[in-house]
Structures are given as structure tokens and as C-alpha cells.
Short mmCIF file of C-alpha atoms in Angstrom, two decimals:
data_model
loop_
_atom_site.label_atom_id
_atom_site.label_comp_id
_atom_site.label_asym_id
_atom_site.label_seq_id
_atom_site.Cartn_x
_atom_site.Cartn_y
_atom_site.Cartn_z
CA UNK U 1 122.37 4.67 11.40
CA UNK U 2 123.48 4.94 7.74
CA UNK U 3 120.67 4.99 5.17
CA UNK U 4 121.66 3.98 1.60
CA UNK U 5 121.33 6.87 -0.88
CA UNK U 6 118.95 4.94 -3.12
CA UNK U 7 116.63 4.08 -0.27
CA UNK U 8 116.60 7.70 0.89
CA UNK U 9 115.47 8.99 -2.51
CA UNK U 10 112.91 6.20 -2.84
CA UNK U 11 111.43 7.23 0.49
CA UNK U 12 111.52 10.90 -0.49
CA UNK U 13 109.72 10.09 -3.73
CA UNK U 14 106.99 8.27 -1.88
CA UNK U 15 106.59 11.20 0.48
CA UNK U 16 106.28 13.66 -2.42
CA UNK U 17 103.70 11.48 -4.16
CA UNK U 18 101.70 11.20 -0.95
CA UNK U 19 101.85 14.97 -0.51
CA UNK U 20 100.70 15.65 -4.07
CA UNK U 21 97.89 13.10 -3.94
CA UNK U 22 96.74 14.50 -0.62
CA UNK U 23 96.31 18.09 -1.79
CA UNK U 24 92.64 17.38 -2.42
CA UNK U 25 91.39 15.06 0.28
CA UNK U 26 88.07 13.42 -0.35
CA UNK U 27 84.90 13.85 1.66
CA UNK U 28 82.75 11.81 4.01
CA UNK U 29 80.28 12.46 6.81
CA UNK U 30 82.19 13.63 9.87
CA UNK U 31 79.26 14.09 12.23
CA UNK U 32 75.50 14.01 12.67
CA UNK U 33 73.29 16.37 14.66
CA UNK U 34 69.55 16.56 15.31
CA UNK U 35 68.69 20.11 14.28
CA UNK U 36 64.91 20.11 14.80
CA UNK U 37 62.74 18.03 17.06
CA UNK U 38 59.49 16.36 16.02
CA UNK U 39 57.59 19.60 16.70
CA UNK U 40 59.86 21.47 14.26
CA UNK U 41 61.47 23.44 17.09
CA UNK U 42 65.15 24.34 16.70
CA UNK U 43 67.21 22.74 19.45
CA UNK U 44 68.76 24.93 22.12
CA UNK U 45 72.31 24.91 23.41
CA UNK U 46 71.69 25.24 27.13
CA UNK U 47 75.12 26.79 27.73
CA UNK U 48 74.48 29.74 25.43
CA UNK U 49 70.67 29.75 25.07
CA UNK U 50 71.14 30.33 21.34
CA UNK U 51 69.32 28.46 18.62
CA UNK U 52 71.01 25.75 16.61
CA UNK U 53 73.58 23.11 17.40
CA UNK U 54 76.54 25.49 17.85
CA UNK U 55 78.86 23.04 16.06
CA UNK U 56 77.61 20.17 18.20
CA UNK U 57 78.35 16.66 16.93
CA UNK U 58 76.17 14.07 18.56
CA UNK U 59 76.68 11.00 16.40
CA UNK U 60 79.00 9.44 13.88
CA UNK U 61 79.21 7.04 10.93
CA UNK U 62 80.05 3.38 11.39
CA UNK U 63 83.62 2.58 12.47
CA UNK U 64 84.52 6.28 12.73
CA UNK U 65 88.05 6.84 14.04
CA UNK U 66 88.31 10.60 13.74
CA UNK U 67 88.88 12.82 10.71
CA UNK U 68 91.16 10.39 8.88
CA UNK U 69 90.94 9.95 5.11
CA UNK U 70 92.40 6.42 5.16
CA UNK U 71 89.75 5.06 7.54
CA UNK U 72 86.72 7.00 6.31
CA UNK U 73 86.75 7.59 2.56
CA UNK U 74 85.14 5.09 0.16
CA UNK U 75 85.24 5.66 -3.59
CA UNK U 76 83.16 3.80 -6.18
CA UNK U 77 84.45 3.84 -9.75
CA UNK U 78 82.61 0.84 -11.21
CA UNK U 79 80.56 2.20 -14.16
CA UNK U 80 77.54 0.03 -13.30
CA UNK U 81 77.80 0.88 -9.57
CA UNK U 82 77.41 -2.85 -8.90
CA UNK U 83 79.69 -2.87 -5.87
CA UNK U 84 78.99 -2.70 -2.17
CA UNK U 85 77.60 0.65 -1.08
CA UNK U 86 79.75 0.65 2.07
CA UNK U 87 83.47 0.37 2.60
CA UNK U 88 84.39 -2.93 4.23
CA UNK U 89 84.64 -1.53 7.75
CA UNK U 90 81.13 -0.03 7.44
CA UNK U 91 79.21 -2.98 5.96
CA UNK U 92 77.71 -4.03 9.28
CA UNK U 93 76.51 -2.05 12.31
CA UNK U 94 79.47 -1.39 14.56
CA UNK U 95 79.86 -0.75 18.24
CA UNK U 96 81.53 2.63 17.89
CA UNK U 97 84.08 3.64 20.53
CA UNK U 98 82.61 5.68 23.36
CA UNK U 99 83.84 8.98 21.93
CA UNK U 100 82.23 8.31 18.55
CA UNK U 101 78.73 6.94 19.26
CA UNK U 102 75.94 6.56 16.70
CA UNK U 103 73.30 9.28 16.67
CA UNK U 104 70.09 8.89 18.66
CA UNK U 105 67.02 10.54 17.13
CA UNK U 106 63.23 10.29 17.16
CA UNK U 107 60.84 9.61 14.28
CA UNK U 108 60.30 12.82 12.32
CA UNK U 109 63.49 14.52 13.51
CA UNK U 110 65.53 16.56 11.04
CA UNK U 111 69.14 15.41 11.03
CA UNK U 112 72.11 17.32 9.72
CA UNK U 113 75.25 15.68 8.37
CA UNK U 114 78.47 17.66 8.02
CA UNK U 115 81.38 17.09 5.66
CA UNK U 116 84.40 19.10 4.53
CA UNK U 117 84.63 20.33 0.94
CA UNK U 118 88.40 19.74 0.90
CA UNK U 119 88.92 21.99 -2.09
CA UNK U 120 86.27 20.39 -4.30
CA UNK U 121 84.40 23.72 -4.26
CA UNK U 122 87.14 26.28 -3.64
CA UNK U 123 89.92 24.59 -5.66
CA UNK U 124 88.27 22.63 -8.50
CA UNK U 125 90.49 20.41 -10.65
CA UNK U 126 88.64 21.51 -13.79
CA UNK U 127 87.16 24.91 -14.58
CA UNK U 128 84.01 23.30 -15.97
CA UNK U 129 83.76 20.58 -13.33
CA UNK U 130 81.04 20.68 -10.66
CA UNK U 131 81.15 19.54 -7.01
CA UNK U 132 78.33 17.08 -7.60
CA UNK U 133 75.15 15.91 -5.92
CA UNK U 134 74.27 14.53 -2.49
CA UNK U 135 71.69 11.79 -1.78
CA UNK U 136 70.40 10.41 1.52
CA UNK U 137 68.93 6.89 1.49
CA UNK U 138 67.58 4.96 4.47
CA UNK U 139 66.30 1.51 5.39
CA UNK U 140 65.08 -0.41 8.41
CA UNK U 141 66.19 -3.62 6.72
CA UNK U 142 69.81 -3.22 5.57
CA UNK U 143 71.83 -6.04 4.04
CA UNK U 144 75.64 -6.31 4.18
CA UNK U 145 75.62 -7.03 0.44
CA UNK U 146 73.66 -3.89 -0.53
CA UNK U 147 75.14 -2.36 -3.69
CA UNK U 148 75.11 1.27 -4.74
CA UNK U 149 73.24 0.30 -7.91
CA UNK U 150 70.41 -1.29 -5.89
CA UNK U 151 70.14 1.45 -3.28
CA UNK U 152 70.15 4.14 -5.95
CA UNK U 153 66.81 2.76 -7.22
CA UNK U 154 65.03 3.56 -3.94
CA UNK U 155 62.49 6.36 -4.14
CA UNK U 156 60.80 8.71 -1.68
CA UNK U 157 57.63 6.59 -1.63
CA UNK U 158 59.55 3.43 -0.78
CA UNK U 159 58.36 1.62 -3.90
CA UNK U 160 61.50 1.89 -6.00
CA UNK U 161 63.96 -0.95 -6.49
CA UNK U 162 63.47 -3.87 -4.11
CA UNK U 163 61.25 -1.76 -1.84
CA UNK U 164 63.44 -2.20 1.26
CA UNK U 165 64.33 1.47 1.60
CA UNK U 166 63.64 4.98 0.45
CA UNK U 167 65.20 8.23 -0.65
CA UNK U 168 64.99 10.35 2.50
CA UNK U 169 65.44 13.77 0.95
CA UNK U 170 65.45 15.19 -2.53
CA UNK U 171 68.96 15.30 -4.07
CA UNK U 172 70.93 18.43 -3.20
CA UNK U 173 74.13 20.12 -4.33
CA UNK U 174 77.38 19.11 -2.64
CA UNK U 175 78.02 22.83 -2.34
CA UNK U 176 75.57 24.14 0.25
CA UNK U 177 76.32 27.72 -0.80
CA UNK U 178 78.18 28.69 2.34
CA UNK U 179 80.90 26.15 3.09
CA UNK U 180 84.57 26.41 2.18
CA UNK U 181 87.97 25.37 3.42
CA UNK U 182 89.10 27.85 6.01
CA UNK U 183 91.87 30.28 5.14
CA UNK U 184 93.05 28.50 1.99
CA UNK U 185 93.56 31.82 0.20
CA UNK U 186 91.04 31.25 -2.57
CA UNK U 187 88.47 33.91 -3.55
CA UNK U 188 85.58 31.59 -2.59
CA UNK U 189 87.04 30.92 0.86
CA UNK U 190 87.62 34.64 1.48
CA UNK U 191 84.17 35.66 0.22
CA UNK U 192 82.31 33.07 2.25
CA UNK U 193 84.27 33.77 5.40
CA UNK U 194 83.58 37.49 5.03
CA UNK U 195 79.87 36.70 4.65
CA UNK U 196 79.86 34.72 7.89
CA UNK U 197 80.18 31.31 6.26
CA UNK U 198 83.06 28.97 5.59
CA UNK U 199 83.85 25.76 7.41
CA UNK U 200 82.02 22.46 6.99
CA UNK U 201 79.27 21.83 4.45
CA UNK U 202 75.85 20.81 5.77
CA UNK U 203 73.09 18.61 4.40
CA UNK U 204 69.81 17.71 6.11
CA UNK U 205 67.44 14.75 5.90
CA UNK U 206 64.42 13.66 7.91
CA UNK U 207 64.15 10.44 9.89
CA UNK U 208 60.92 8.77 8.70
CA UNK U 209 57.85 9.17 10.89
CA UNK U 210 57.36 5.40 10.82
CA UNK U 211 60.87 4.57 12.07
CA UNK U 212 60.39 2.01 14.86
CA UNK U 213 61.36 3.20 18.34
CA UNK U 214 63.95 0.89 19.88
CA UNK U 215 65.41 -0.13 16.53
CA UNK U 216 68.36 0.98 14.44
CA UNK U 217 67.66 2.75 11.15
CA UNK U 218 70.45 2.58 8.59
CA UNK U 219 71.30 5.63 6.50
CA UNK U 220 73.50 5.86 3.41
CA UNK U 221 75.04 9.21 2.41
CA UNK U 222 75.90 9.12 -1.29
CA UNK U 223 77.89 11.72 -3.22
CA UNK U 224 77.97 11.64 -7.02
CA UNK U 225 81.19 13.36 -8.09
CA UNK U 226 81.26 11.97 -11.62
CA UNK U 227 81.48 15.48 -13.10
CA UNK U 228 84.74 15.98 -11.23
CA UNK U 229 86.64 16.78 -14.44
CA UNK U 230 83.78 18.34 -16.36
CA UNK U 231 82.08 17.23 -19.57
CA UNK U 232 85.42 16.77 -21.34
CA UNK U 233 85.95 13.50 -19.46
CA UNK U 234 82.81 11.72 -20.60
CA UNK U 235 81.84 8.50 -18.88
CA UNK U 236 83.89 9.24 -15.76
CA UNK U 237 82.44 7.44 -12.73
CA UNK U 238 83.25 8.68 -9.24
CA UNK U 239 80.98 8.24 -6.24
CA UNK U 240 81.62 8.37 -2.49
CA UNK U 241 79.57 7.02 0.40
CA UNK U 242 79.30 6.96 4.18
CA UNK U 243 77.21 4.38 6.04
CA UNK U 244 75.69 4.97 9.46
CA UNK U 245 73.02 3.85 11.90
CA UNK U 246 70.51 5.95 13.82
CA UNK U 247 69.32 4.66 17.17
CA UNK U 248 65.60 5.42 17.12
CA UNK U 249 64.35 6.71 20.48
CA UNK U 250 60.98 7.93 21.73
CA UNK U 251 60.52 11.73 21.75
CA UNK U 252 60.44 12.91 25.36
CA UNK U 253 60.74 16.61 26.04
CA UNK U 254 63.38 18.89 24.59
CA UNK U 255 66.86 17.71 23.75
CA UNK U 256 69.87 19.57 24.99
CA UNK U 257 73.64 19.27 25.06
CA UNK U 258 76.29 20.60 27.39
CA UNK U 259 79.30 22.76 26.59
CA UNK U 260 81.36 19.80 25.37
CA UNK U 261 78.84 19.41 22.52
CA UNK U 262 79.15 15.63 22.74
CA UNK U 263 76.59 14.78 25.39
CA UNK U 264 72.95 14.43 24.67
CA UNK U 265 70.19 14.31 27.23
CA UNK U 266 66.50 14.94 27.64
CA UNK U 267 64.49 17.11 29.98
#
């Protein structure tokens, strides 16, 4: 089939633009894992008998369809943050496909979320830019119309803003100090890999002790990347979010997972 010359170059131009714009993908929560039970005991991988989740992923954000930028990333650029905190596909609890279920956890559990740095740490766009700050907010009474501006007022004591939710963990750096894109040739990637790090970034929050067993507890991961281009670009607004639900279950014995790292059971 003959393709007109003009159409060919138009298509090529689109492909180049897509390639350039995709050099730095953005970030979102790719998976959730319970890393400590209510007795503060590290979980055990029964196939290796080693501590820690061993890269296990036991739960996912709403409407997760795999590691796909187009279906996961949500950017907020409104200066007043007066827009919905969730992307449209994540504004209501979803029945995730069987391979991407929501996390189940018990009151008091420590939960780890993982996300890729995608060059925001190892390949910064500005020498004086910073990777930003991570926040975890949670509520037992979510509303589809929740805005980032409203949620951002929630505090650890549950009294901030409209009082429907709370800040689950003190703000932390996007850069956890050990994560980096694998084998991207940058000094940071090489250094962290040599030190036993590299790979996905990790951030932990605690499911409230008063989370009601049998209910769903909604969690908002919020990343402030407004210093993306450093202080030279004053007033720049750039935030990202992921919205998810935790199925709250009663603590019964020790949790475990099998070698596939996607099954969760209880002894």
C-alpha cells in the first residue's frame, strides 16, 4: 500500500515527539505490600524464609492496568489545587481485575508503596531542581468530588480541613536514598546499584488502628513535584496522585505469600 510522502513525515514527526516526551515518564504507585504486621514483626516469605517482602506486590491502586503511563499517571497543574484529587478512572472504588486486586491489611499494619523514579532523581531536568515530597492521606469517608486542595488540609490528628481524613505519615522525600532507574548509565544509578540499591523507590505509611474491619479505607498518595525546574521557575505547580482502597481485615496469625508473590494467605 502506497503511503503519501506528507503523511509519512507527519507520522514520523508524531513518533519523534512521543519519543522525546517519553524520555522522562512520570510516577505513580505501582504496588502495595504489607511490610509489618500489627505486632511490628517483619513478614516472612515462606519460600525463602528471609525477612521482608522479596519484591512481593499484594495490592494495587484503583483501575490499575499494569505499568502504563497513559492509564496511571495523573498530573495537577492548577495553582490553587482546586481540582479532583483522583484521575477520572480512580474517582470511585473499582473492582480491579483479578490480577490486580486491592490490598488487604489489618488495623495498625505498616504498608509500603512502590514507584519508579523514572529519571526524576538520576536524570534531573534542572541542576537545582529537587525530586519533591511524598504525602500519604487516608479516609474512611471518601467523596468522588474530593479535591487536592481539601485533602491537603488534613492533619495527623484528623482535625484539619473538613475532618473527614488524616495525614497518615509525615511527609517524606520522593528520593528514598536508594532507588534509581536500573542501568541507565548515570553516576547515581551506578553508585546505588553498587551499594546494593537501585530499582523502585519505597515509601511507607501506617493503616490507622481505628480502621474498621470489614470496610474499605481509601488512601491518597500525593507527590509534590513543583520544584521540578528549580527556584528559577517560580510559581510552577506540578503535583501527581494515585488513589487506592485498602480492604480492612481482622489480624489472624502471620501473613505469608507464595513464590509467585501475588497470593496472600493467613496461617
